[in-house]
Short mmCIF file of C-alpha atoms in Angstrom, two decimals:
data_model
loop_
_atom_site.label_atom_id
_atom_site.label_comp_id
_atom_site.label_asym_id
_atom_site.label_seq_id
_atom_site.Cartn_x
_atom_site.Cartn_y
_atom_site.Cartn_z
CA MET J 166 -60.60 140.34 55.50
CA ALA J 167 -59.76 142.56 52.31
CA ILE J 168 -58.35 141.22 49.29
CA ALA J 169 -54.69 141.80 49.98
CA PRO J 170 -54.55 139.25 52.82
CA LEU J 171 -56.06 136.84 50.65
CA LEU J 172 -53.23 137.28 48.19
CA HIS J 173 -50.61 137.15 51.02
CA GLN J 174 -52.19 133.82 52.05
CA GLN J 175 -51.37 132.31 48.83
CA ALA J 176 -47.80 133.64 49.27
CA THR J 177 -47.46 132.12 52.56
CA GLU J 178 -49.16 128.82 51.90
CA ARG J 179 -47.81 128.17 48.43
CA PRO J 180 -44.67 130.14 48.24
CA ASP J 181 -42.87 128.35 45.43
CA ALA J 182 -45.74 127.79 43.29
CA PRO J 183 -46.07 129.87 40.05
CA ALA J 184 -48.15 132.93 40.33
CA ILE J 185 -47.66 134.54 36.90
CA ILE J 186 -46.28 133.12 33.79
CA ASP J 187 -45.18 136.23 31.79
CA GLY J 188 -45.10 134.94 28.14
CA LYS J 189 -43.72 138.25 26.88
CA ALA J 190 -41.05 138.71 29.43
CA GLY J 191 -40.51 134.71 29.12
CA GLU J 192 -40.34 134.56 33.21
CA THR J 193 -42.36 132.86 35.74
CA VAL J 194 -42.99 134.53 39.17
CA SER J 195 -43.82 132.71 42.00
CA PHE J 196 -46.38 133.60 44.77
CA VAL J 197 -43.49 134.67 47.10
CA ALA J 198 -41.39 136.28 44.53
CA LEU J 199 -44.50 138.27 43.53
CA GLU J 200 -45.09 139.28 47.23
CA ARG J 201 -41.51 140.21 48.12
CA GLN J 202 -41.42 142.55 44.74
CA SER J 203 -44.81 144.02 46.26
CA VAL J 204 -43.21 144.71 49.70
CA GLN J 205 -40.05 146.42 48.16
CA LEU J 206 -42.14 148.60 45.96
CA ALA J 207 -44.46 149.49 48.68
CA GLU J 208 -41.66 150.48 50.90
CA ARG J 209 -39.92 152.73 48.30
CA LEU J 210 -43.31 154.35 47.28
CA GLN J 211 -43.95 155.02 50.90
CA GLN J 212 -40.23 156.46 51.39
CA ALA J 213 -41.11 158.55 48.36
CA GLY J 214 -43.99 160.32 49.87
CA LEU J 215 -47.18 158.29 48.50
CA GLN J 216 -49.50 157.77 51.27
CA ALA J 217 -52.57 155.97 51.97
CA GLY J 218 -55.65 156.95 50.41
CA GLU J 219 -53.67 158.81 47.73
CA ALA J 220 -54.08 157.76 44.05
CA ALA J 221 -51.13 156.52 41.72
CA LEU J 222 -51.69 156.54 38.01
CA VAL J 223 -50.41 153.34 36.68
CA LEU J 224 -49.25 153.22 32.97
CA VAL J 225 -47.96 149.70 32.94
CA PRO J 226 -48.90 147.06 30.40
CA VAL J 227 -50.42 143.72 31.31
CA SER J 228 -47.25 141.97 32.86
CA ALA J 229 -46.10 140.36 36.23
CA ARG J 230 -44.68 143.79 36.91
CA LEU J 231 -48.04 145.28 36.67
CA TYR J 232 -49.44 142.99 39.62
CA ALA J 233 -46.39 143.61 41.52
CA VAL J 234 -47.35 147.62 41.35
CA LEU J 235 -50.71 146.75 42.14
CA LEU J 236 -50.09 144.45 45.18
CA ALA J 237 -47.81 147.21 46.60
CA LEU J 238 -50.50 150.01 46.33
CA PHE J 239 -53.05 147.63 47.93
CA ARG J 240 -50.66 146.85 50.89
CA LEU J 241 -49.87 150.83 51.15
CA GLY J 242 -53.85 151.43 51.30
CA ALA J 243 -53.43 153.75 48.16
CA ILE J 244 -55.31 153.90 45.18
CA ALA J 245 -54.41 152.13 41.78
CA GLN J 246 -55.74 154.63 39.15
CA PHE J 247 -56.34 152.95 35.63
CA ILE J 248 -56.95 155.23 32.29
CA ASP J 249 -56.72 153.64 28.91
CA PRO J 250 -53.79 155.60 26.86
CA ALA J 251 -55.56 154.03 23.73
CA ALA J 252 -58.78 155.89 24.29
CA GLY J 253 -56.70 159.03 23.22
CA LEU J 254 -54.84 162.11 24.89
CA ASN J 255 -58.42 163.82 25.26
CA HIS J 256 -59.62 161.19 27.43
CA LEU J 257 -56.54 161.13 29.53
CA GLU J 258 -56.86 164.87 30.41
CA ARG J 259 -60.49 164.44 31.54
CA CYS J 260 -59.83 161.62 33.54
CA CYS J 261 -57.06 163.17 35.24
CA ALA J 262 -59.19 166.47 35.69
CA LEU J 263 -62.02 163.92 37.52
CA HIS J 264 -59.32 162.68 40.05
CA PRO J 265 -55.94 164.28 39.55
CA PRO J 266 -53.36 161.66 41.03
CA ARG J 267 -50.68 162.22 43.30
CA ALA J 268 -48.17 159.83 41.58
CA LEU J 269 -47.26 158.54 38.12
CA ILE J 270 -46.12 154.90 38.00
CA ALA J 271 -44.89 154.22 34.38
CA THR J 272 -42.68 152.30 31.87
CA PRO J 273 -40.15 154.65 30.51
CA LYS J 274 -42.04 154.48 27.05
CA ALA J 275 -45.07 155.61 28.79
CA HIS J 276 -43.33 158.53 30.56
CA LEU J 277 -42.82 160.11 27.29
CA LEU J 278 -46.66 160.79 27.16
CA GLN J 279 -45.71 163.71 29.33
CA LEU J 280 -44.25 165.79 26.23
CA LYS J 281 -48.11 165.70 25.39
CA SER J 282 -49.87 165.80 28.36
CA ALA J 283 -50.01 168.94 30.72
CA ALA J 284 -52.33 166.63 33.22
CA LEU J 285 -49.28 164.12 33.33
CA ARG J 286 -46.59 166.70 33.82
CA ARG J 287 -48.69 168.25 36.82
CA ILE J 288 -48.32 164.91 39.03
CA PRO J 289 -46.06 165.41 41.75
CA LEU J 290 -44.44 162.07 42.33
CA LYS J 291 -43.19 160.15 39.33
CA PHE J 292 -41.76 156.87 38.88
CA SER J 293 -40.22 154.68 36.41
CA THR J 294 -40.99 150.79 36.63
CA HIS J 295 -37.46 150.29 35.45
CA ARG J 296 -35.93 152.01 38.59
CA LEU J 297 -38.64 150.99 41.04
CA LEU J 298 -38.02 147.27 40.11
CA SER J 299 -34.21 147.32 40.13
CA ALA J 300 -32.56 144.51 41.95
CA THR J 301 -31.82 145.09 45.69
CA ALA J 302 -31.98 142.59 48.85
CA PRO J 303 -35.48 140.87 48.60
CA LEU J 304 -37.69 141.74 51.74
CA ASP J 305 -39.40 139.00 53.38
CA PRO J 306 -43.13 139.30 53.13
CA ASP J 307 -45.21 140.22 55.93
CA THR J 308 -48.93 140.22 56.79
CA PRO J 309 -50.31 143.09 54.94
CA PRO J 310 -51.67 145.83 57.52
CA ALA J 311 -55.71 145.44 58.13
CA LEU J 312 -57.48 147.99 55.82
CA PRO J 313 -61.22 148.53 56.61
CA LEU J 314 -63.37 147.11 53.79
CA ALA J 315 -64.41 150.71 52.94
CA THR J 316 -60.71 151.57 51.94
CA PRO J 317 -60.69 152.65 48.30
CA ALA J 318 -58.54 150.64 46.16
CA LEU J 319 -59.07 150.74 42.39
CA LEU J 320 -60.19 153.67 40.17
CA THR J 321 -61.08 153.24 36.52
CA PHE J 322 -63.19 155.19 33.79
CA THR J 323 -65.85 154.59 31.49
CA SER J 324 -64.96 155.46 27.98
CA GLY J 325 -67.10 158.59 27.94
CA SER J 326 -68.13 157.71 24.14
CA THR J 327 -71.21 159.30 24.78
CA GLY J 328 -70.54 162.17 27.17
CA GLN J 329 -68.15 163.02 30.20
CA PRO J 330 -66.27 159.74 31.47
CA LYS J 331 -67.29 158.65 35.03
CA ALA J 332 -65.27 157.43 37.49
CA ALA J 333 -65.70 154.25 39.14
CA LEU J 334 -63.85 153.55 42.70
CA ARG J 335 -63.83 150.27 44.04
CA THR J 336 -63.26 149.53 47.51
CA HIS J 337 -61.06 146.74 49.18
CA GLY J 338 -64.71 145.26 50.16
CA PHE J 339 -66.05 145.50 46.66
CA LEU J 340 -62.86 143.54 45.31
CA LEU J 341 -63.53 140.71 47.64
CA ALA J 342 -67.25 140.40 46.92
CA GLN J 343 -66.15 140.40 43.24
CA HIS J 344 -63.48 137.85 43.82
CA ARG J 345 -66.26 135.57 45.84
CA ALA J 346 -68.47 135.96 42.71
CA LEU J 347 -65.61 135.13 40.15
CA VAL J 348 -64.59 132.26 42.21
CA HIS J 349 -68.10 130.52 42.05
CA SER J 350 -68.95 131.74 38.28
CA LEU J 351 -65.65 130.64 36.75
CA HIS J 352 -64.78 127.55 38.95
CA LEU J 353 -61.41 128.71 39.95
CA THR J 354 -59.40 125.68 41.21
CA LEU J 355 -56.44 125.63 43.06
CA GLY J 356 -53.13 124.94 41.29
CA GLU J 357 -54.58 125.10 37.82
CA ILE J 358 -53.23 127.40 34.98
CA ASP J 359 -55.55 129.95 33.46
CA LEU J 360 -54.75 131.73 30.44
CA SER J 361 -55.51 135.40 31.57
CA THR J 362 -56.57 137.89 29.16
CA LEU J 363 -58.64 140.40 31.26
CA PRO J 364 -56.87 142.09 34.27
CA ILE J 365 -59.52 142.01 36.79
CA PHE J 366 -59.58 138.07 36.80
CA VAL J 367 -55.97 137.99 37.27
CA LEU J 368 -56.70 139.40 40.85
CA ALA J 369 -59.20 136.45 41.31
CA ASN J 370 -56.44 134.06 40.23
CA LEU J 371 -53.96 135.36 42.47
CA ALA J 372 -56.24 135.24 45.53
CA SER J 373 -57.40 131.74 44.72
CA GLY J 374 -54.00 130.14 44.09
CA VAL J 375 -54.17 129.91 40.43
CA THR J 376 -51.40 130.34 37.95
CA SER J 377 -51.78 133.12 35.41
CA LEU J 378 -50.53 132.78 31.89
CA LEU J 379 -50.04 136.33 30.49
CA PRO J 380 -49.72 135.13 27.03
CA ASN J 381 -47.26 136.76 24.66
CA VAL J 382 -49.67 138.92 22.49
CA ASP J 383 -50.92 142.31 22.43
CA LEU J 384 -53.91 142.12 24.71
CA ARG J 385 -54.91 146.14 24.07
CA TYR J 386 -56.53 144.80 20.93
CA PRO J 387 -58.32 141.50 21.27
CA GLY J 388 -59.80 141.41 17.97
CA LYS J 389 -56.19 141.78 16.23
CA VAL J 390 -54.05 139.33 18.65
CA ASN J 391 -51.59 137.17 17.00
CA ALA J 392 -53.27 133.74 16.86
CA ARG J 393 -50.32 131.74 15.99
CA ARG J 394 -48.44 133.10 18.67
CA LEU J 395 -51.32 132.74 21.19
CA LEU J 396 -51.49 129.01 20.06
CA ARG J 397 -47.69 128.66 20.75
CA ASP J 398 -48.19 129.50 24.35
CA ILE J 399 -50.99 127.28 24.86
CA ARG J 400 -48.96 124.41 23.45
CA ARG J 401 -46.34 125.29 25.53
CA TYR J 402 -47.89 125.84 28.90
CA ARG J 403 -50.88 124.06 28.68
CA PRO J 404 -53.65 126.26 30.50
CA THR J 405 -57.03 124.49 31.45
CA SER J 406 -58.79 127.72 31.49
CA THR J 407 -59.42 131.24 30.13
CA ALA J 408 -62.03 134.06 30.27
CA ALA J 409 -61.43 136.35 26.94
CA SER J 410 -63.21 138.77 24.80
CA PRO J 411 -65.20 137.25 22.08
CA ALA J 412 -63.00 138.81 19.60
CA LEU J 413 -59.93 137.45 20.81
CA LEU J 414 -61.64 133.77 21.07
CA GLY J 415 -62.97 134.34 17.43
CA ARG J 416 -59.25 135.05 15.94
CA LEU J 417 -58.02 131.60 18.03
CA VAL J 418 -61.05 129.63 16.60
CA THR J 419 -60.51 131.00 13.05
CA GLU J 420 -56.75 129.88 13.33
CA CYS J 421 -57.44 126.51 14.48
CA GLU J 422 -60.07 126.09 11.84
CA ALA J 423 -57.81 127.33 9.42
CA THR J 424 -54.91 124.65 10.35
CA GLY J 425 -57.03 121.91 11.63
CA GLN J 426 -55.80 122.16 15.06
CA THR J 427 -57.89 121.58 18.43
CA LEU J 428 -57.51 122.85 21.97
CA PRO J 429 -57.44 119.40 24.06
CA GLU J 430 -55.75 121.59 27.00
CA PHE J 431 -59.12 123.51 27.89
CA ARG J 432 -61.60 122.17 30.40
CA ARG J 433 -63.24 125.53 30.76
CA ILE J 434 -63.82 128.32 28.41
CA PHE J 435 -65.62 131.80 29.47
CA THR J 436 -66.38 134.51 27.14
CA GLY J 437 -67.83 137.88 27.69
CA GLY J 438 -67.55 141.71 27.85
CA ALA J 439 -69.42 141.91 24.41
CA PRO J 440 -72.31 140.05 22.94
CA VAL J 441 -71.69 136.63 22.82
CA PHE J 442 -73.73 134.67 19.75
CA PRO J 443 -74.30 130.99 19.76
CA GLY J 444 -72.20 130.56 16.66
CA LEU J 445 -68.90 131.29 18.62
CA LEU J 446 -69.83 128.95 21.42
CA GLN J 447 -70.34 126.13 18.83
CA ARG J 448 -67.37 126.85 17.20
CA LEU J 449 -65.21 127.11 20.50
CA ALA J 450 -66.96 123.91 21.45
CA ALA J 451 -65.75 121.93 18.40
CA ILE J 452 -62.22 123.07 18.76
CA ALA J 453 -62.27 122.40 22.53
CA PRO J 454 -64.19 119.18 22.83
CA LEU J 455 -63.15 118.46 26.38
CA ALA J 456 -64.02 122.05 27.68
CA GLU J 457 -67.31 123.56 29.12
CA VAL J 458 -67.93 126.57 27.04
CA THR J 459 -69.65 129.33 28.93
CA ALA J 460 -70.87 133.01 27.80
CA VAL J 461 -70.67 135.51 30.72
CA TYR J 462 -72.90 138.78 30.95
CA GLY J 463 -71.67 141.53 33.20
CA SER J 464 -70.74 145.21 32.91
CA THR J 465 -67.97 147.45 34.27
CA GLU J 466 -70.14 148.19 37.34
CA ALA J 467 -71.39 144.48 37.86
CA GLU J 468 -69.30 141.62 36.64
CA PRO J 469 -70.68 139.37 36.66
CA ILE J 470 -74.32 139.40 36.18
CA ALA J 471 -75.49 136.06 34.41
CA HIS J 472 -74.05 133.16 32.59
CA VAL J 473 -75.17 130.28 30.31
CA ALA J 474 -73.14 127.04 29.27
CA TYR J 475 -73.41 126.08 25.71
CA HIS J 476 -74.43 122.70 26.29
CA GLU J 477 -77.68 124.39 28.17
CA ILE J 478 -78.62 125.86 25.23
CA GLN J 479 -81.48 124.01 23.65
CA PRO J 480 -83.06 123.69 20.23
CA ASP J 481 -85.74 125.74 21.28
CA ASP J 482 -83.59 128.37 22.39
CA LEU J 483 -81.89 128.62 19.28
CA ALA J 484 -85.05 128.84 17.27
CA ARG J 485 -86.19 131.62 19.74
CA MET J 486 -83.02 133.42 18.90
CA THR J 487 -83.72 133.15 15.18
CA GLN J 488 -87.21 134.34 15.43
CA GLY J 489 -86.54 137.77 17.16
CA LYS J 490 -86.70 136.94 20.97
CA GLY J 491 -83.15 138.03 21.81
CA LEU J 492 -80.07 136.71 23.04
CA LEU J 493 -80.02 134.03 25.88
CA ALA J 494 -77.84 135.32 28.82
CA GLY J 495 -78.66 132.49 31.26
CA TYR J 496 -79.54 132.27 34.97
CA PRO J 497 -78.47 135.24 37.04
CA VAL J 498 -75.58 134.66 39.27
CA PRO J 499 -76.78 133.76 43.12
CA GLU J 500 -75.02 136.77 44.38
CA ILE J 501 -76.92 139.35 42.59
CA ALA J 502 -80.33 140.57 42.51
CA LEU J 503 -81.93 141.32 39.45
CA ARG J 504 -85.24 142.96 38.42
CA ILE J 505 -86.75 143.84 35.27
CA LEU J 506 -88.31 147.52 35.08
CA GLY J 507 -90.22 149.39 32.43
CA ASP J 508 -87.82 150.84 29.88
CA ARG J 509 -87.80 154.54 30.64
CA TRP J 510 -83.95 155.18 30.00
CA GLY J 511 -82.97 159.00 30.25
CA GLN J 512 -85.24 159.30 32.97
CA PRO J 513 -84.09 159.09 36.54
CA ILE J 514 -85.61 156.32 38.76
CA PRO J 515 -86.87 158.07 42.38
CA THR J 516 -85.97 156.41 45.70
CA MET J 517 -88.60 153.76 46.31
CA THR J 518 -89.55 151.00 49.19
CA THR J 519 -89.30 147.22 48.52
CA ALA J 520 -93.02 147.05 47.95
CA GLU J 521 -92.85 149.82 45.52
CA LEU J 522 -89.79 147.76 43.58
CA HIS J 523 -92.07 144.66 43.93
CA ALA J 524 -94.92 146.33 42.38
CA GLN J 525 -92.94 147.84 39.29
CA THR J 526 -90.83 144.57 38.52
CA LEU J 527 -92.26 143.44 35.13
CA PRO J 528 -93.52 139.86 34.99
CA ALA J 529 -91.83 137.00 33.25
CA GLY J 530 -91.72 137.69 29.48
CA ALA J 531 -92.09 141.36 29.74
CA VAL J 532 -89.44 143.54 28.00
CA GLY J 533 -87.87 146.26 30.10
CA GLU J 534 -84.56 147.56 31.76
CA ILE J 535 -82.37 145.44 33.46
CA VAL J 536 -81.47 146.61 37.14
CA VAL J 537 -79.20 144.68 39.67
CA SER J 538 -77.86 145.16 43.12
CA GLY J 539 -75.33 143.21 45.25
CA ASP J 540 -72.05 143.39 47.03
CA HIS J 541 -69.94 143.31 43.72
CA VAL J 542 -72.25 145.92 42.16
CA LEU J 543 -70.85 149.31 42.13
CA PRO J 544 -73.09 151.48 44.42
CA GLY J 545 -72.01 154.80 42.75
CA TYR J 546 -69.38 156.86 41.01
CA LEU J 547 -66.88 159.14 42.22
CA HIS J 548 -68.34 162.49 43.44
CA GLY J 549 -71.84 161.07 42.26
CA GLN J 550 -71.23 162.24 38.71
CA GLY J 551 -73.46 159.86 36.76
CA ASP J 552 -75.33 158.50 39.56
CA ALA J 553 -78.50 160.33 38.80
CA GLU J 554 -78.75 158.70 35.31
CA THR J 555 -77.52 155.06 36.25
CA LYS J 556 -78.44 154.52 40.33
CA PHE J 557 -81.39 154.51 42.29
CA ARG J 558 -81.83 153.32 46.26
CA VAL J 559 -84.65 150.93 47.39
CA ASP J 560 -84.92 151.36 51.34
CA GLY J 561 -81.33 152.48 51.22
CA VAL J 562 -80.02 149.70 49.11
CA PRO J 563 -78.33 151.02 45.97
CA TRP J 564 -79.19 149.42 42.64
CA HIS J 565 -77.72 149.82 39.42
CA ARG J 566 -79.15 150.51 35.92
CA THR J 567 -77.34 148.69 33.33
CA GLY J 568 -79.10 150.39 30.41
CA ASP J 569 -79.60 146.92 28.81
CA ALA J 570 -83.18 146.03 28.04
CA GLY J 571 -84.20 142.42 28.47
CA TYR J 572 -86.62 140.02 29.97
CA LEU J 573 -86.70 136.94 32.29
CA ASP J 574 -88.39 133.96 30.79
CA GLU J 575 -90.61 131.28 32.71
CA GLN J 576 -87.40 129.55 33.88
CA GLY J 577 -86.22 132.71 35.60
CA ARG J 578 -83.33 133.08 32.47
CA LEU J 579 -82.07 136.35 31.10
CA TRP J 580 -82.73 137.29 27.75
CA LEU J 581 -80.73 140.35 25.96
CA LEU J 582 -82.24 142.55 23.76
CA GLY J 583 -79.49 145.18 23.62
CA ARG J 584 -79.14 148.81 24.84
CA CYS J 585 -82.22 150.68 25.89
CA SER J 586 -80.93 153.71 23.91
CA ALA J 587 -80.59 151.73 20.72
CA LYS J 588 -84.41 150.68 20.35
CA LEU J 589 -86.19 151.72 17.11
CA THR J 590 -89.22 153.00 17.54
CA ASP J 591 -91.01 153.93 13.89
CA THR J 592 -94.37 153.60 12.20
CA TRP J 593 -93.80 149.85 11.99
CA GLY J 594 -93.45 149.30 15.91
CA THR J 595 -90.77 148.98 18.40
CA ILE J 596 -87.70 146.64 17.78
CA TYR J 597 -84.67 146.25 19.76
CA PRO J 598 -81.27 145.60 18.13
CA PHE J 599 -80.42 142.21 19.52
CA ALA J 600 -83.65 140.69 18.26
CA VAL J 601 -82.40 141.31 14.86
CA GLU J 602 -79.07 140.81 15.29
CA ALA J 603 -79.14 137.40 17.08
CA ALA J 604 -81.05 136.31 14.30
CA ALA J 605 -78.96 137.70 11.81
CA GLN J 606 -75.77 136.02 13.13
CA ALA J 607 -77.52 132.49 13.08
CA GLN J 608 -77.17 132.72 9.45
CA PRO J 609 -74.24 131.19 7.44
CA GLY J 610 -71.35 133.63 6.81
CA ILE J 611 -72.21 136.35 8.81
CA ARG J 612 -69.57 137.66 10.99
CA ARG J 613 -71.24 140.91 12.52
CA SER J 614 -74.18 142.42 12.14
CA ALA J 615 -75.89 145.88 13.27
CA LEU J 616 -79.55 147.29 13.32
CA VAL J 617 -79.89 151.13 13.15
CA ALA J 618 -82.49 153.74 11.98
CA HIS J 619 -81.02 156.01 9.44
CA GLN J 620 -83.14 158.48 7.47
CA GLY J 621 -86.55 157.09 8.93
CA ARG J 622 -85.77 153.40 7.50
CA ARG J 623 -84.46 150.35 9.14
CA VAL J 624 -81.15 149.55 8.03
CA LEU J 625 -79.17 146.22 8.67
CA LEU J 626 -75.30 146.37 8.24
CA ILE J 627 -73.72 143.01 7.86
CA GLU J 628 -70.01 142.13 7.96
CA TRP J 629 -69.07 138.78 6.26
CA ALA J 630 -66.91 136.19 7.74
CA GLU J 631 -63.47 136.65 6.58
CA HIS J 632 -63.35 133.27 4.67
CA PHE J 633 -66.84 132.95 3.74
CA PRO J 634 -66.65 132.47 -0.10
CA LYS J 635 -67.61 135.73 -2.02
CA ALA J 636 -69.67 133.69 -4.41
CA ALA J 637 -71.86 132.35 -1.81
CA ARG J 638 -72.48 135.91 -0.48
CA SER J 639 -75.30 137.08 -3.02
CA PRO J 640 -77.53 133.69 -2.33
CA ALA J 641 -76.77 133.92 1.29
CA LEU J 642 -77.91 137.56 1.36
CA GLN J 643 -81.18 136.55 -0.21
CA ASP J 644 -81.66 133.99 2.68
CA LEU J 645 -80.82 136.43 5.04
CA GLN J 646 -83.60 138.71 4.06
CA THR J 647 -86.29 135.99 3.78
CA ALA J 648 -85.20 134.77 7.48
CA LEU J 649 -85.92 138.43 8.71
CA ALA J 650 -88.79 139.27 6.73
CA TRP J 651 -90.72 139.48 10.37
CA ALA J 652 -88.28 142.52 11.25
CA GLN J 653 -89.33 144.78 8.25
CA ILE J 654 -85.81 145.60 7.50
CA HIS J 655 -85.63 148.26 4.39
CA GLN J 656 -82.05 147.78 3.60
CA PHE J 657 -79.26 145.19 4.01
CA HIS J 658 -75.87 147.04 3.36
CA PRO J 659 -72.59 144.86 3.86
CA CYS J 660 -69.51 146.76 5.11
CA GLN J 661 -67.01 146.72 7.66
CA ILE J 662 -68.68 147.43 11.06
CA PRO J 663 -66.82 149.83 13.31
CA VAL J 664 -66.23 148.24 16.95
CA ASP J 665 -65.25 149.38 20.38
CA LYS J 666 -61.55 150.04 21.18
CA ARG J 667 -61.37 148.06 24.47
CA HIS J 668 -62.97 144.59 23.34
CA ASN J 669 -63.13 144.83 19.74
CA ALA J 670 -66.39 143.42 19.50
CA LYS J 671 -69.14 145.93 20.50
CA VAL J 672 -70.73 147.90 17.90
CA ASP J 673 -69.73 151.34 17.85
CA TYR J 674 -73.17 152.86 17.14
CA PRO J 675 -71.96 156.62 16.84
CA ALA J 676 -69.31 155.64 14.41
CA LEU J 677 -71.73 153.51 12.50
CA GLN J 678 -73.93 156.35 12.38
CA ARG J 679 -71.14 158.80 10.64
CA LEU J 680 -70.43 155.77 8.34
CA LEU J 681 -73.99 155.82 7.13
CA ASP J 682 -73.82 159.62 6.60
CA ARG J 683 -70.72 159.05 4.25
CA LEU J 684 -72.27 156.25 2.32
#
């Protein structure tokens, strides 16, 4: 069974239950209403010439309408293609060149991008959501056509910040496997309300009978969301769970701390998509006393990989993080196979046998590159572009190279040390960024930190928490220097650290180097 029939099943068994609460539009859409919209859209798209196997570029913000469009494309067997407009016009043009879409489905405002983009103007079929979703006689939902699990469903692109973007094509079988992994990891429970901030998780909610609350905030920039408005939606709709970027939850925590509010509504809070340090988990646990707070580790190609609940982190674990042992990510999820291989990032890993993989797997405590395999791990990129750097096969089974350095401890838990490409090797030895950053962010007042090499010196950039008193910063910096004496840092530099555009939480190392050059 592919993902589309699971969505249809919810519309059949729970027709009037709310599927999506759209905070921005101020509407609640039931499972059967969402299904009817998708049937109507699929018929219109098919009549206009869009066929199974063809790609439609979707430029629609997170909303109930977005998921009606997505379900319609799934029903047709067409491919939903997504490109982040915030990444810039150049990125959009490069992604369209990698896979030219057959159709464009966009809001009236997004259609204006055609004035600047030749790639968008070349797309043969164009649809406006305003016209596609105009009121007509509703069509009764029927069982979606049976699609082979290998049918392509979703096409997204990596940022391409370090080179050419890679196209990640997910099949219906992949989405089904990811759904099963998320159901287990996120404890999705029929009938509950989830504050949904990450689009892929809404699909898992729809297939599980969970109501998705899409808050009335701009989710494109998690680190800048209006926390007061977000809190109003939480109070109004009372969601019991959420999975969100640490940047978004950091904004929410800061607002609650400043106003003396708590979040008794939540029973489960998951955060990931960027490094999650214990300080944020502790603050979340304080304002949501009834919730289990969990950090989730994953990537575009494999979500989820591992997770750890705050209550599982012991004092010894916290001590190890302050002593340069890295960031605890927890036990790998049961749906995934995970190994640690010697760190040789930048060099292809040849095909090997299971026995050879076993021989090359590092023992507990040894640092290397994290590699994973499983049904919800992307087996390869479109046209194989990027496979040589990030994929290898073991007896015909595809494995993914995360590019992250880490190790497994004696209990089988995963510890992260940062990107393999970001490690520093100099006359003082080899050191990975998270070894220092996890220790730095355990100190009072440090909001964010980043370890880099610049002009042959180890430099730690630190960003003070917004409300940390200026008078306390100088002594706090001295305490930080003492605590990190083992890391042999040559320079500590307070500044605003640049972060990625997508999650607003990952350090943008190329931008950081440019900043240091200017300074």
